[in-house]
Amino acid sequence: MNRQYSLVRFRFDSIPSEYHDRYPFTPEGVYVYFGEIPNMPGHCVVANHKTGRVYSGYHTESFAEVPLDE
């Protein structure tokens, strides 16, 4: 489970490779996790850490917190 406002990365290993190009995320991209959407359980809001661009409605389990040592 991701903590609100933590830095996360998209888990490309959680989806089939043929779908990778359908997502606006990059393997090296870092995103700020804003949390789960209350009336859309299992889906969240994230923002690109560098650009501030906001993305919503993506599966919560598709993101993993960036380790402290990175």
PDB file of N, CA, C and O in Angstrom, residues 11-47:
ATOM      1  N   ARG A  11       4.575   0.324 -11.886  1.00  0.00           N
ATOM      2  CA  ARG A  11       5.054  -1.059 -11.922  1.00  0.00           C
ATOM      3  C   ARG A  11       4.704  -1.689 -13.265  1.00  0.00           C
ATOM      4  O   ARG A  11       3.651  -2.300 -13.414  1.00  0.00           O
ATOM      5  N   PHE A  12       5.591  -1.531 -14.227  1.00  0.00           N
ATOM      6  CA  PHE A  12       5.350  -2.119 -15.543  1.00  0.00           C
ATOM      7  C   PHE A  12       5.288  -3.637 -15.469  1.00  0.00           C
ATOM      8  O   PHE A  12       4.658  -4.278 -16.307  1.00  0.00           O
ATOM      9  N   ASP A  13       5.904  -4.233 -14.434  1.00  0.00           N
ATOM     10  CA  ASP A  13       5.858  -5.688 -14.285  1.00  0.00           C
ATOM     11  C   ASP A  13       4.467  -6.182 -13.890  1.00  0.00           C
ATOM     12  O   ASP A  13       4.199  -7.374 -13.941  1.00  0.00           O
ATOM     13  N   SER A  14       3.562  -5.258 -13.544  1.00  0.00           N
ATOM     14  CA  SER A  14       2.218  -5.656 -13.118  1.00  0.00           C
ATOM     15  C   SER A  14       1.229  -5.748 -14.280  1.00  0.00           C
ATOM     16  O   SER A  14       0.084  -6.137 -14.085  1.00  0.00           O
ATOM     17  N   ILE A  15       1.678  -5.379 -15.481  1.00  0.00           N
ATOM     18  CA  ILE A  15       0.794  -5.433 -16.649  1.00  0.00           C
ATOM     19  C   ILE A  15       1.514  -6.131 -17.804  1.00  0.00           C
ATOM     20  O   ILE A  15       2.747  -6.099 -17.873  1.00  0.00           O
ATOM     21  N   PRO A  16       0.766  -6.756 -18.700  1.00  0.00           N
ATOM     22  CA  PRO A  16       1.398  -7.413 -19.855  1.00  0.00           C
ATOM     23  C   PRO A  16       2.165  -6.410 -20.712  1.00  0.00           C
ATOM     24  O   PRO A  16       1.743  -5.263 -20.888  1.00  0.00           O
ATOM     25  N   SER A  17       3.286  -6.842 -21.262  1.00  0.00           N
ATOM     26  CA  SER A  17       4.160  -5.946 -22.033  1.00  0.00           C
ATOM     27  C   SER A  17       3.464  -5.338 -23.247  1.00  0.00           C
ATOM     28  O   SER A  17       3.795  -4.225 -23.652  1.00  0.00           O
ATOM     29  N   GLU A  18       2.485  -6.020 -23.813  1.00  0.00           N
ATOM     30  CA  GLU A  18       1.801  -5.463 -24.979  1.00  0.00           C
ATOM     31  C   GLU A  18       0.951  -4.242 -24.646  1.00  0.00           C
ATOM     32  O   GLU A  18       0.510  -3.517 -25.540  1.00  0.00           O
ATOM     33  N   TYR A  19       0.752  -3.971 -23.363  1.00  0.00           N
ATOM     34  CA  TYR A  19      -0.020  -2.788 -22.942  1.00  0.00           C
ATOM     35  C   TYR A  19       0.863  -1.630 -22.485  1.00  0.00           C
ATOM     36  O   TYR A  19       0.364  -0.548 -22.188  1.00  0.00           O
ATOM     37  N   HIS A  20       2.164  -1.829 -22.383  1.00  0.00           N
ATOM     38  CA  HIS A  20       3.062  -0.794 -21.857  1.00  0.00           C
ATOM     39  C   HIS A  20       2.943   0.533 -22.584  1.00  0.00           C
ATOM     40  O   HIS A  20       2.971   1.589 -21.956  1.00  0.00           O
ATOM     41  N   ASP A  21       2.798   0.503 -23.886  1.00  0.00           N
ATOM     42  CA  ASP A  21       2.744   1.757 -24.640  1.00  0.00           C
ATOM     43  C   ASP A  21       1.400   2.478 -24.519  1.00  0.00           C
ATOM     44  O   ASP A  21       1.238   3.588 -25.011  1.00  0.00           O
ATOM     45  N   ARG A  22       0.445   1.899 -23.833  1.00  0.00           N
ATOM     46  CA  ARG A  22      -0.864   2.532 -23.635  1.00  0.00           C
ATOM     47  C   ARG A  22      -0.912   3.397 -22.377  1.00  0.00           C
ATOM     48  O   ARG A  22      -1.922   4.058 -22.118  1.00  0.00           O
ATOM     49  N   TYR A  23       0.143   3.376 -21.605  1.00  0.00           N
ATOM     50  CA  TYR A  23       0.196   4.141 -20.357  1.00  0.00           C
ATOM     51  C   TYR A  23       1.088   5.370 -20.532  1.00  0.00           C
ATOM     52  O   TYR A  23       2.091   5.313 -21.237  1.00  0.00           O
ATOM     53  N   PRO A  24       0.763   6.464 -19.859  1.00  0.00           N
ATOM     54  CA  PRO A  24       1.549   7.697 -20.003  1.00  0.00           C
ATOM     55  C   PRO A  24       2.786   7.734 -19.110  1.00  0.00           C
ATOM     56  O   PRO A  24       3.437   8.766 -19.005  1.00  0.00           O
ATOM     57  N   PHE A  25       3.115   6.626 -18.478  1.00  0.00           N
ATOM     58  CA  PHE A  25       4.221   6.574 -17.521  1.00  0.00           C
ATOM     59  C   PHE A  25       5.484   6.016 -18.172  1.00  0.00           C
ATOM     60  O   PHE A  25       5.408   5.356 -19.203  1.00  0.00           O
ATOM     61  N   THR A  26       6.631   6.292 -17.553  1.00  0.00           N
ATOM     62  CA  THR A  26       7.903   5.766 -18.038  1.00  0.00           C
ATOM     63  C   THR A  26       8.562   4.958 -16.923  1.00  0.00           C
ATOM     64  O   THR A  26       8.313   5.217 -15.741  1.00  0.00           O
ATOM     65  N   PRO A  27       9.407   3.986 -17.275  1.00  0.00           N
ATOM     66  CA  PRO A  27      10.061   3.173 -16.248  1.00  0.00           C
ATOM     67  C   PRO A  27      10.913   3.992 -15.273  1.00  0.00           C
ATOM     68  O   PRO A  27      10.998   3.666 -14.091  1.00  0.00           O
ATOM     69  N   GLU A  28      11.524   5.073 -15.754  1.00  0.00           N
ATOM     70  CA  GLU A  28      12.368   5.895 -14.872  1.00  0.00           C
ATOM     71  C   GLU A  28      11.593   7.033 -14.210  1.00  0.00           C
ATOM     72  O   GLU A  28      12.125   7.741 -13.361  1.00  0.00           O
ATOM     73  N   GLY A  29      10.338   7.204 -14.572  1.00  0.00           N
ATOM     74  CA  GLY A  29       9.522   8.299 -14.041  1.00  0.00           C
ATOM     75  C   GLY A  29       9.204   8.154 -12.563  1.00  0.00           C
ATOM     76  O   GLY A  29       9.003   7.040 -12.059  1.00  0.00           O
ATOM     77  N   VAL A  30       9.187   9.277 -11.874  1.00  0.00           N
ATOM     78  CA  VAL A  30       8.831   9.314 -10.450  1.00  0.00           C
ATOM     79  C   VAL A  30       7.571  10.166 -10.328  1.00  0.00           C
ATOM     80  O   VAL A  30       7.471  11.238 -10.929  1.00  0.00           O
ATOM     81  N   TYR A  31       6.624   9.682  -9.535  1.00  0.00           N
ATOM     82  CA  TYR A  31       5.322  10.314  -9.411  1.00  0.00           C
ATOM     83  C   TYR A  31       4.983  10.512  -7.937  1.00  0.00           C
ATOM     84  O   TYR A  31       5.441   9.753  -7.086  1.00  0.00           O
ATOM     85  N   VAL A  32       4.195  11.530  -7.639  1.00  0.00           N
ATOM     86  CA  VAL A  32       3.724  11.780  -6.279  1.00  0.00           C
ATOM     87  C   VAL A  32       2.359  11.113  -6.168  1.00  0.00           C
ATOM     88  O   VAL A  32       1.460  11.380  -6.972  1.00  0.00           O
ATOM     89  N   TYR A  33       2.215  10.248  -5.176  1.00  0.00           N
ATOM     90  CA  TYR A  33       0.975   9.513  -4.956  1.00  0.00           C
ATOM     91  C   TYR A  33       0.064  10.335  -4.055  1.00  0.00           C
ATOM     92  O   TYR A  33       0.386  10.604  -2.909  1.00  0.00           O
ATOM     93  N   PHE A  34      -1.083  10.764  -4.595  1.00  0.00           N
ATOM     94  CA  PHE A  34      -2.019  11.569  -3.817  1.00  0.00           C
ATOM     95  C   PHE A  34      -3.039  10.729  -3.071  1.00  0.00           C
ATOM     96  O   PHE A  34      -3.660  11.203  -2.132  1.00  0.00           O
ATOM     97  N   GLY A  35      -3.242   9.504  -3.493  1.00  0.00           N
ATOM     98  CA  GLY A  35      -4.139   8.611  -2.779  1.00  0.00           C
ATOM     99  C   GLY A  35      -5.213   8.009  -3.652  1.00  0.00           C
ATOM    100  O   GLY A  35      -5.348   8.324  -4.836  1.00  0.00           O
ATOM    101  N   GLU A  36      -5.986   7.143  -3.007  1.00  0.00           N
ATOM    102  CA  GLU A  36      -7.074   6.459  -3.683  1.00  0.00           C
ATOM    103  C   GLU A  36      -8.268   7.397  -3.848  1.00  0.00           C
ATOM    104  O   GLU A  36      -8.540   8.232  -2.988  1.00  0.00           O
ATOM    105  N   ILE A  37      -8.984   7.245  -4.929  1.00  0.00           N
ATOM    106  CA  ILE A  37     -10.185   8.037  -5.188  1.00  0.00           C
ATOM    107  C   ILE A  37     -11.322   7.395  -4.392  1.00  0.00           C
ATOM    108  O   ILE A  37     -11.662   6.229  -4.634  1.00  0.00           O
ATOM    109  N   PRO A  38     -11.903   8.109  -3.412  1.00  0.00           N
ATOM    110  CA  PRO A  38     -12.897   7.510  -2.523  1.00  0.00           C
ATOM    111  C   PRO A  38     -14.092   6.858  -3.220  1.00  0.00           C
ATOM    112  O   PRO A  38     -14.542   5.794  -2.796  1.00  0.00           O
ATOM    113  N   ASN A  39     -14.619   7.461  -4.265  1.00  0.00           N
ATOM    114  CA  ASN A  39     -15.773   6.862  -4.926  1.00  0.00           C
ATOM    115  C   ASN A  39     -15.381   6.069  -6.179  1.00  0.00           C
ATOM    116  O   ASN A  39     -16.202   5.822  -7.054  1.00  0.00           O
ATOM    117  N   MET A  40     -14.111   5.646  -6.211  1.00  0.00           N
ATOM    118  CA  MET A  40     -13.608   4.797  -7.288  1.00  0.00           C
ATOM    119  C   MET A  40     -12.552   3.861  -6.672  1.00  0.00           C
ATOM    120  O   MET A  40     -11.359   3.959  -6.982  1.00  0.00           O
ATOM    121  N   PRO A  41     -12.968   2.990  -5.750  1.00  0.00           N
ATOM    122  CA  PRO A  41     -12.020   2.129  -5.020  1.00  0.00           C
ATOM    123  C   PRO A  41     -11.070   1.379  -5.950  1.00  0.00           C
ATOM    124  O   PRO A  41     -11.462   0.910  -7.021  1.00  0.00           O
ATOM    125  N   GLY A  42      -9.801   1.308  -5.509  1.00  0.00           N
ATOM    126  CA  GLY A  42      -8.787   0.622  -6.288  1.00  0.00           C
ATOM    127  C   GLY A  42      -8.116   1.478  -7.344  1.00  0.00           C
ATOM    128  O   GLY A  42      -7.259   1.004  -8.074  1.00  0.00           O
ATOM    129  N   HIS A  43      -8.511   2.748  -7.426  1.00  0.00           N
ATOM    130  CA  HIS A  43      -7.947   3.675  -8.398  1.00  0.00           C
ATOM    131  C   HIS A  43      -7.411   4.906  -7.683  1.00  0.00           C
ATOM    132  O   HIS A  43      -7.930   5.291  -6.635  1.00  0.00           O
ATOM    133  N   CYS A  44      -6.385   5.523  -8.245  1.00  0.00           N
ATOM    134  CA  CYS A  44      -5.713   6.605  -7.526  1.00  0.00           C
ATOM    135  C   CYS A  44      -5.417   7.814  -8.408  1.00  0.00           C
ATOM    136  O   CYS A  44      -5.652   7.796  -9.608  1.00  0.00           O
ATOM    137  N   VAL A  45      -4.863   8.831  -7.751  1.00  0.00           N
ATOM    138  CA  VAL A  45      -4.397  10.048  -8.417  1.00  0.00           C
ATOM    139  C   VAL A  45      -2.903  10.161  -8.152  1.00  0.00           C
ATOM    140  O   VAL A  45      -2.457  10.026  -7.006  1.00  0.00           O
ATOM    141  N   VAL A  46      -2.120  10.380  -9.215  1.00  0.00           N
ATOM    142  CA  VAL A  46      -0.684  10.618  -9.093  1.00  0.00           C
ATOM    143  C   VAL A  46      -0.319  11.823  -9.950  1.00  0.00           C
ATOM    144  O   VAL A  46      -1.065  12.189 -10.862  1.00  0.00           O
ATOM    145  N   ALA A  47       0.813  12.425  -9.645  1.00  0.00           N
ATOM    146  CA  ALA A  47       1.322  13.539 -10.449  1.00  0.00           C
ATOM    147  C   ALA A  47       2.789  13.293 -10.761  1.00  0.00           C
ATOM    148  O   ALA A  47       3.540  12.791  -9.915  1.00  0.00           O
TER     149      ALA A  47
END
